[in-house]
Amino acid sequence: MSAGVRVERDGAVLVVTIDRPQAKNAIDTAAAEGIGAAMEQLDTDDSLFVGVLTGAGGVFSAGMDLKAFLAGEKPHVPGRGFAGLVERPPAKPLIAAVEGPALAGGFEIALACDLIVAGEGASFGLPEVRRGLLAGGGGLLRLPRKAGLPRATEWALTGDRIGAADAHAAGVVNRLVPAGQALEAALELARQIAGNGPLAVQGTKRILSEGQGWPAEEAFARQWEVYAPIRASEDAKEGARAFTEKRAPVWRGR
């Protein structure tokens, strides 16, 4: 546990909570380091298959802590970027459980996750242009992929706040649930994913994340580079064996 960040386990799921409600869970250096350390734990602990990232006190995150920034802090982690996450998300799936505002860097943190589960009272936005800044934490790169370029352009240029229902309709939010239920719904989704073969899940995430940028003539060859070692793994044999024996598989991550 780091200052401003709580880390807990739920079986094979790592639950990471930004715990600075007095500052609307804004990210200072300590919080960034805490999130980065949690992402490292998620990736290196073979008994963890999925991560869930949320905020305490009914708020996801207001983004960068401007008071800390003005005091000279840099809420970045070398190699991982802002919030210890946006430039290098974990190799394992990460789900954002969003209640309340996820604004500026807070929205960029959510966009760096693979899936977003939001309560009906959640809201999103990139208001940086209203402060004479631009969203430099990946929001301008990821939002068009999620919402499409026309919507992303309007939201980013106006700095408007987006309600959870509109974000869900645009494809930014995967699951919209009653207010207050985002974390439990995210955990339910995480447990479902964690029941699958961990190597297969990680390989699937990698292809989904990287494949859109592969040249068409190289796409299947690059996919094979990811697929071949998974096909030859012990888990692949266990999955086939469990299917024929009509039992639940016992994954070993190798």
mmCIF file of C-alpha atoms in Angstrom:
data_model
loop_
_atom_site.group_PDB
_atom_site.id
_atom_site.type_symbol
_atom_site.label_atom_id
_atom_site.label_comp_id
_atom_site.label_asym_id
_atom_site.label_seq_id
_atom_site.Cartn_x
_atom_site.Cartn_y
_atom_site.Cartn_z
ATOM 1 C CA MET A 1 0.000 0.000 0.000
ATOM 2 C CA SER A 2 1.237 3.459 -0.947
ATOM 3 C CA ALA A 3 0.061 6.863 0.217
ATOM 4 C CA GLY A 4 -3.221 7.558 -1.534
ATOM 5 C CA VAL A 5 -3.608 4.056 -3.004
ATOM 6 C CA ARG A 6 -5.124 0.897 -1.498
ATOM 7 C CA VAL A 7 -4.385 -2.521 -2.954
ATOM 8 C CA GLU A 8 -6.425 -5.626 -2.112
ATOM 9 C CA ARG A 9 -6.948 -9.104 -3.525
ATOM 10 C CA ASP A 10 -10.189 -10.792 -4.514
ATOM 11 C CA GLY A 11 -9.057 -14.265 -5.508
ATOM 12 C CA ALA A 12 -7.199 -13.874 -8.796
ATOM 13 C CA VAL A 13 -8.292 -10.209 -9.084
ATOM 14 C CA LEU A 14 -6.185 -7.285 -7.849
ATOM 15 C CA VAL A 15 -8.356 -4.372 -6.704
ATOM 16 C CA VAL A 16 -6.594 -0.993 -6.756
ATOM 17 C CA THR A 17 -8.353 1.994 -5.174
ATOM 18 C CA ILE A 18 -7.237 5.602 -5.575
ATOM 19 C CA ASP A 19 -7.845 6.755 -2.003
ATOM 20 C CA ARG A 20 -7.553 10.547 -1.876
ATOM 21 C CA PRO A 21 -11.239 11.525 -1.622
ATOM 22 C CA GLN A 22 -10.358 14.829 0.064
ATOM 23 C CA ALA A 23 -8.634 15.779 -3.215
ATOM 24 C CA LYS A 24 -11.248 14.140 -5.471
ATOM 25 C CA ASN A 25 -8.706 11.344 -6.008
ATOM 26 C CA ALA A 26 -6.448 13.671 -7.970
ATOM 27 C CA ILE A 27 -3.076 12.148 -8.789
ATOM 28 C CA ASP A 28 0.054 13.363 -7.054
ATOM 29 C CA THR A 29 3.483 11.733 -7.176
ATOM 30 C CA ALA A 30 2.753 9.268 -4.367
ATOM 31 C CA ALA A 31 -0.508 8.141 -5.947
ATOM 32 C CA ALA A 32 1.168 7.707 -9.331
ATOM 33 C CA GLU A 33 3.888 5.600 -7.756
ATOM 34 C CA GLY A 34 1.287 3.558 -5.883
ATOM 35 C CA ILE A 35 -0.688 2.807 -9.036
ATOM 36 C CA GLY A 36 2.508 1.996 -10.937
ATOM 37 C CA ALA A 37 3.612 -0.418 -8.210
ATOM 38 C CA ALA A 38 0.197 -2.085 -8.274
ATOM 39 C CA MET A 39 0.407 -2.528 -12.064
ATOM 40 C CA GLU A 40 3.844 -4.098 -11.619
ATOM 41 C CA GLN A 41 2.398 -6.449 -9.002
ATOM 42 C CA LEU A 42 -0.451 -7.398 -11.327
ATOM 43 C CA ASP A 43 1.933 -8.258 -14.143
ATOM 44 C CA THR A 44 4.541 -10.142 -12.116
ATOM 45 C CA ASP A 45 2.339 -12.166 -9.736
ATOM 46 C CA ASP A 46 1.362 -15.354 -11.576
ATOM 47 C CA SER A 47 -1.581 -15.886 -9.224
ATOM 48 C CA LEU A 48 -3.219 -12.640 -10.388
ATOM 49 C CA PHE A 49 -5.131 -12.689 -13.670
ATOM 50 C CA VAL A 50 -7.120 -9.420 -13.820
ATOM 51 C CA GLY A 51 -7.032 -5.949 -12.246
ATOM 52 C CA VAL A 52 -9.808 -3.550 -11.227
ATOM 53 C CA LEU A 53 -9.054 0.151 -10.746
ATOM 54 C CA THR A 54 -11.499 2.398 -8.892
ATOM 55 C CA GLY A 55 -11.714 5.538 -6.753
ATOM 56 C CA ALA A 56 -12.777 6.025 -3.134
ATOM 57 C CA GLY A 57 -15.598 8.239 -1.897
ATOM 58 C CA GLY A 58 -17.869 8.095 -4.923
ATOM 59 C CA VAL A 59 -15.350 9.816 -7.224
ATOM 60 C CA PHE A 60 -13.102 8.115 -9.774
ATOM 61 C CA SER A 61 -10.462 10.833 -10.291
ATOM 62 C CA ALA A 62 -10.221 14.527 -11.104
ATOM 63 C CA GLY A 63 -6.927 13.918 -12.901
ATOM 64 C CA MET A 64 -3.643 15.583 -12.055
ATOM 65 C CA ASP A 65 -3.399 17.208 -8.625
ATOM 66 C CA LEU A 66 -2.867 20.825 -9.676
ATOM 67 C CA LYS A 67 -1.773 21.917 -6.196
ATOM 68 C CA ALA A 68 0.916 19.242 -6.194
ATOM 69 C CA PHE A 69 1.884 20.234 -9.733
ATOM 70 C CA LEU A 70 2.286 23.878 -8.733
ATOM 71 C CA ALA A 71 4.424 22.710 -5.800
ATOM 72 C CA GLY A 72 6.799 21.065 -8.271
ATOM 73 C CA GLU A 73 5.559 17.480 -8.182
ATOM 74 C CA LYS A 74 5.401 15.340 -11.315
ATOM 75 C CA PRO A 75 2.687 12.674 -11.104
ATOM 76 C CA HIS A 76 4.512 10.395 -13.514
ATOM 77 C CA VAL A 77 6.395 7.114 -13.200
ATOM 78 C CA PRO A 78 9.367 6.562 -15.531
ATOM 79 C CA GLY A 79 8.412 4.062 -18.205
ATOM 80 C CA ARG A 80 4.724 4.124 -17.255
ATOM 81 C CA GLY A 81 3.835 7.786 -17.588
ATOM 82 C CA PHE A 82 1.072 9.736 -15.884
ATOM 83 C CA ALA A 83 -0.542 7.939 -12.938
ATOM 84 C CA GLY A 84 1.904 5.081 -13.346
ATOM 85 C CA LEU A 85 -0.333 3.703 -16.082
ATOM 86 C CA VAL A 86 -1.210 5.631 -19.229
ATOM 87 C CA GLU A 87 1.963 5.018 -21.259
ATOM 88 C CA ARG A 88 2.361 1.359 -20.302
ATOM 89 C CA PRO A 89 -0.790 -0.365 -19.088
ATOM 90 C CA PRO A 90 -0.386 -3.862 -17.659
ATOM 91 C CA ALA A 91 -0.189 -6.881 -19.940
ATOM 92 C CA LYS A 92 -3.100 -8.385 -18.015
ATOM 93 C CA PRO A 93 -6.652 -7.031 -18.386
ATOM 94 C CA LEU A 94 -7.543 -3.965 -16.332
ATOM 95 C CA ILE A 95 -11.117 -2.814 -15.670
ATOM 96 C CA ALA A 96 -12.052 0.695 -14.540
ATOM 97 C CA ALA A 97 -14.950 0.861 -12.056
ATOM 98 C CA VAL A 98 -16.183 4.458 -12.286
ATOM 99 C CA GLU A 99 -18.501 6.311 -9.938
ATOM 100 C CA GLY A 100 -18.803 10.103 -10.069
ATOM 101 C CA PRO A 101 -16.459 12.253 -12.152
ATOM 102 C CA ALA A 102 -13.604 10.862 -14.251
ATOM 103 C CA LEU A 103 -12.268 14.095 -15.686
ATOM 104 C CA ALA A 104 -9.100 15.225 -17.477
ATOM 105 C CA GLY A 105 -6.360 12.832 -16.411
ATOM 106 C CA GLY A 106 -9.003 10.815 -14.579
ATOM 107 C CA PHE A 107 -10.734 10.103 -17.883
ATOM 108 C CA GLU A 108 -7.354 9.275 -19.413
ATOM 109 C CA ILE A 109 -6.729 6.755 -16.627
ATOM 110 C CA ALA A 110 -10.080 5.104 -17.372
ATOM 111 C CA LEU A 111 -9.343 5.079 -21.107
ATOM 112 C CA ALA A 112 -6.033 3.328 -20.421
ATOM 113 C CA CYS A 113 -8.021 0.429 -18.949
ATOM 114 C CA ASP A 114 -9.340 -2.307 -21.224
ATOM 115 C CA LEU A 115 -12.943 -2.079 -20.043
ATOM 116 C CA ILE A 116 -15.003 0.555 -18.233
ATOM 117 C CA VAL A 117 -17.907 -0.224 -15.905
ATOM 118 C CA ALA A 118 -19.735 2.918 -14.804
ATOM 119 C CA GLY A 119 -22.477 3.829 -12.395
ATOM 120 C CA GLU A 120 -25.330 5.875 -13.827
ATOM 121 C CA GLY A 121 -24.115 8.966 -11.982
ATOM 122 C CA ALA A 122 -20.626 8.839 -13.490
ATOM 123 C CA SER A 123 -19.371 11.517 -15.849
ATOM 124 C CA PHE A 124 -16.391 11.857 -18.151
ATOM 125 C CA GLY A 125 -14.589 14.640 -19.948
ATOM 126 C CA LEU A 126 -11.374 16.164 -21.236
ATOM 127 C CA PRO A 127 -11.668 19.809 -20.105
ATOM 128 C CA GLU A 128 -7.980 20.630 -20.601
ATOM 129 C CA VAL A 129 -8.656 23.066 -23.462
ATOM 130 C CA ARG A 130 -10.620 25.223 -21.011
ATOM 131 C CA ARG A 131 -7.403 25.673 -19.037
ATOM 132 C CA GLY A 132 -5.252 26.366 -22.083
ATOM 133 C CA LEU A 133 -3.826 22.853 -22.060
ATOM 134 C CA LEU A 134 -4.324 19.688 -24.060
ATOM 135 C CA ALA A 135 -4.963 16.150 -22.865
ATOM 136 C CA GLY A 136 -1.464 14.696 -22.951
ATOM 137 C CA GLY A 137 -2.136 11.477 -21.037
ATOM 138 C CA GLY A 138 -3.372 9.452 -23.985
ATOM 139 C CA GLY A 139 -6.951 10.708 -24.072
ATOM 140 C CA LEU A 140 -6.622 12.192 -27.555
ATOM 141 C CA LEU A 141 -5.094 8.932 -28.776
ATOM 142 C CA ARG A 142 -7.513 6.489 -27.174
ATOM 143 C CA LEU A 143 -10.855 8.313 -27.201
ATOM 144 C CA PRO A 144 -11.255 8.247 -31.033
ATOM 145 C CA ARG A 145 -10.755 4.470 -30.986
ATOM 146 C CA LYS A 146 -13.497 4.095 -28.399
ATOM 147 C CA ALA A 147 -16.035 6.710 -29.454
ATOM 148 C CA GLY A 148 -15.144 7.328 -33.097
ATOM 149 C CA LEU A 149 -13.422 10.448 -34.422
ATOM 150 C CA PRO A 150 -16.485 12.737 -34.813
ATOM 151 C CA ARG A 151 -17.640 12.365 -31.201
ATOM 152 C CA ALA A 152 -14.099 12.427 -29.829
ATOM 153 C CA THR A 153 -13.345 15.603 -31.768
ATOM 154 C CA GLU A 154 -16.411 17.407 -30.420
ATOM 155 C CA TRP A 155 -15.826 16.301 -26.831
ATOM 156 C CA ALA A 156 -12.119 17.150 -26.872
ATOM 157 C CA LEU A 157 -12.478 20.553 -28.571
ATOM 158 C CA THR A 158 -15.389 21.731 -26.412
ATOM 159 C CA GLY A 159 -14.180 20.227 -23.150
ATOM 160 C CA ASP A 160 -17.780 19.271 -22.412
ATOM 161 C CA ARG A 161 -18.667 16.831 -19.660
ATOM 162 C CA ILE A 162 -20.160 13.549 -20.911
ATOM 163 C CA GLY A 163 -22.829 11.734 -18.930
ATOM 164 C CA ALA A 164 -22.499 8.016 -18.295
ATOM 165 C CA ALA A 165 -25.460 7.170 -20.552
ATOM 166 C CA ASP A 166 -23.950 9.092 -23.481
ATOM 167 C CA ALA A 167 -20.549 7.494 -22.869
ATOM 168 C CA HIS A 168 -22.203 4.082 -22.861
ATOM 169 C CA ALA A 169 -24.126 4.819 -26.068
ATOM 170 C CA ALA A 170 -20.857 5.908 -27.709
ATOM 171 C CA GLY A 171 -19.100 2.677 -26.746
ATOM 172 C CA VAL A 172 -16.736 4.289 -24.237
ATOM 173 C CA VAL A 173 -18.437 2.554 -21.295
ATOM 174 C CA ASN A 174 -18.875 -1.197 -21.610
ATOM 175 C CA ARG A 175 -21.399 -1.724 -18.820
ATOM 176 C CA LEU A 176 -23.713 0.863 -17.294
ATOM 177 C CA VAL A 177 -25.087 -0.080 -13.869
ATOM 178 C CA PRO A 178 -27.109 1.636 -11.132
ATOM 179 C CA ALA A 179 -25.161 4.237 -9.174
ATOM 180 C CA GLY A 180 -23.065 2.711 -6.433
ATOM 181 C CA GLN A 181 -22.775 -0.694 -8.108
ATOM 182 C CA ALA A 182 -19.832 -0.107 -10.462
ATOM 183 C CA LEU A 183 -17.224 -1.835 -8.316
ATOM 184 C CA GLU A 184 -19.281 -4.968 -7.703
ATOM 185 C CA ALA A 185 -20.208 -5.151 -11.401
ATOM 186 C CA ALA A 186 -16.551 -4.698 -12.365
ATOM 187 C CA LEU A 187 -15.538 -7.451 -9.947
ATOM 188 C CA GLU A 188 -18.157 -9.760 -11.422
ATOM 189 C CA LEU A 189 -16.766 -9.077 -14.899
ATOM 190 C CA ALA A 190 -13.190 -9.525 -13.657
ATOM 191 C CA ARG A 191 -14.016 -12.890 -12.061
ATOM 192 C CA GLN A 192 -15.583 -14.041 -15.328
ATOM 193 C CA ILE A 193 -12.420 -13.112 -17.257
ATOM 194 C CA ALA A 194 -10.204 -14.650 -14.553
ATOM 195 C CA GLY A 195 -11.936 -17.995 -15.112
ATOM 196 C CA ASN A 196 -10.397 -18.203 -18.583
ATOM 197 C CA GLY A 197 -6.892 -19.313 -19.485
ATOM 198 C CA PRO A 198 -4.560 -16.508 -18.311
ATOM 199 C CA LEU A 199 -2.064 -16.871 -21.177
ATOM 200 C CA ALA A 200 -4.888 -16.892 -23.707
ATOM 201 C CA VAL A 201 -6.445 -13.799 -22.118
ATOM 202 C CA GLN A 202 -3.135 -11.916 -22.151
ATOM 203 C CA GLY A 203 -2.461 -12.908 -25.754
ATOM 204 C CA THR A 204 -5.955 -11.851 -26.767
ATOM 205 C CA LYS A 205 -5.477 -8.467 -25.098
ATOM 206 C CA ARG A 206 -2.143 -7.995 -26.838
ATOM 207 C CA ILE A 207 -3.555 -8.695 -30.295
ATOM 208 C CA LEU A 208 -6.563 -6.457 -29.682
ATOM 209 C CA SER A 209 -4.288 -3.655 -28.433
ATOM 210 C CA GLU A 210 -1.535 -3.901 -31.021
ATOM 211 C CA GLY A 211 -3.219 -5.493 -34.021
ATOM 212 C CA GLN A 212 -4.996 -2.360 -35.254
ATOM 213 C CA GLY A 213 -1.611 -0.871 -36.103
ATOM 214 C CA TRP A 214 -0.185 -3.891 -37.902
ATOM 215 C CA PRO A 215 0.206 -3.649 -41.706
ATOM 216 C CA ALA A 216 -2.368 -5.888 -43.372
ATOM 217 C CA GLU A 217 0.276 -7.992 -45.092
ATOM 218 C CA GLU A 218 1.979 -8.720 -41.765
ATOM 219 C CA ALA A 219 -1.058 -9.094 -39.518
ATOM 220 C CA PHE A 220 -1.431 -12.881 -39.586
ATOM 221 C CA ALA A 221 2.299 -13.476 -39.218
ATOM 222 C CA ARG A 222 2.435 -11.179 -36.191
ATOM 223 C CA GLN A 223 -0.652 -12.799 -34.736
ATOM 224 C CA TRP A 224 1.023 -16.201 -35.105
ATOM 225 C CA GLU A 225 4.003 -14.973 -33.075
ATOM 226 C CA VAL A 226 1.613 -14.364 -30.174
ATOM 227 C CA TYR A 227 -0.521 -17.422 -30.813
ATOM 228 C CA ALA A 228 2.134 -20.133 -31.324
ATOM 229 C CA PRO A 229 3.573 -20.250 -27.777
ATOM 230 C CA ILE A 230 0.070 -20.154 -26.274
ATOM 231 C CA ARG A 231 -1.041 -23.040 -28.479
ATOM 232 C CA ALA A 232 1.974 -25.035 -27.275
ATOM 233 C CA SER A 233 1.426 -24.192 -23.593
ATOM 234 C CA GLU A 234 0.440 -26.529 -20.782
ATOM 235 C CA ASP A 235 -2.708 -24.456 -20.300
ATOM 236 C CA ALA A 236 -3.848 -25.138 -23.875
ATOM 237 C CA LYS A 237 -3.533 -28.879 -23.278
ATOM 238 C CA GLU A 238 -5.292 -28.517 -19.915
ATOM 239 C CA GLY A 239 -8.159 -26.622 -21.550
ATOM 240 C CA ALA A 240 -8.674 -29.379 -24.135
ATOM 241 C CA ARG A 241 -8.314 -32.109 -21.498
ATOM 242 C CA ALA A 242 -10.797 -30.437 -19.154
ATOM 243 C CA PHE A 243 -13.295 -30.076 -21.998
ATOM 244 C CA THR A 244 -13.109 -33.774 -22.900
ATOM 245 C CA GLU A 245 -13.276 -34.779 -19.227
ATOM 246 C CA LYS A 246 -16.220 -32.427 -18.608
ATOM 247 C CA ARG A 247 -14.616 -30.598 -15.682
ATOM 248 C CA ALA A 248 -13.377 -27.110 -14.858
ATOM 249 C CA PRO A 249 -9.799 -26.450 -16.041
ATOM 250 C CA VAL A 250 -6.993 -25.831 -13.578
ATOM 251 C CA TRP A 251 -4.865 -23.078 -15.089
ATOM 252 C CA ARG A 252 -1.146 -22.809 -14.319
ATOM 253 C CA GLY A 253 -0.202 -19.866 -16.515
ATOM 254 C CA ARG A 254 2.372 -21.821 -18.447
#
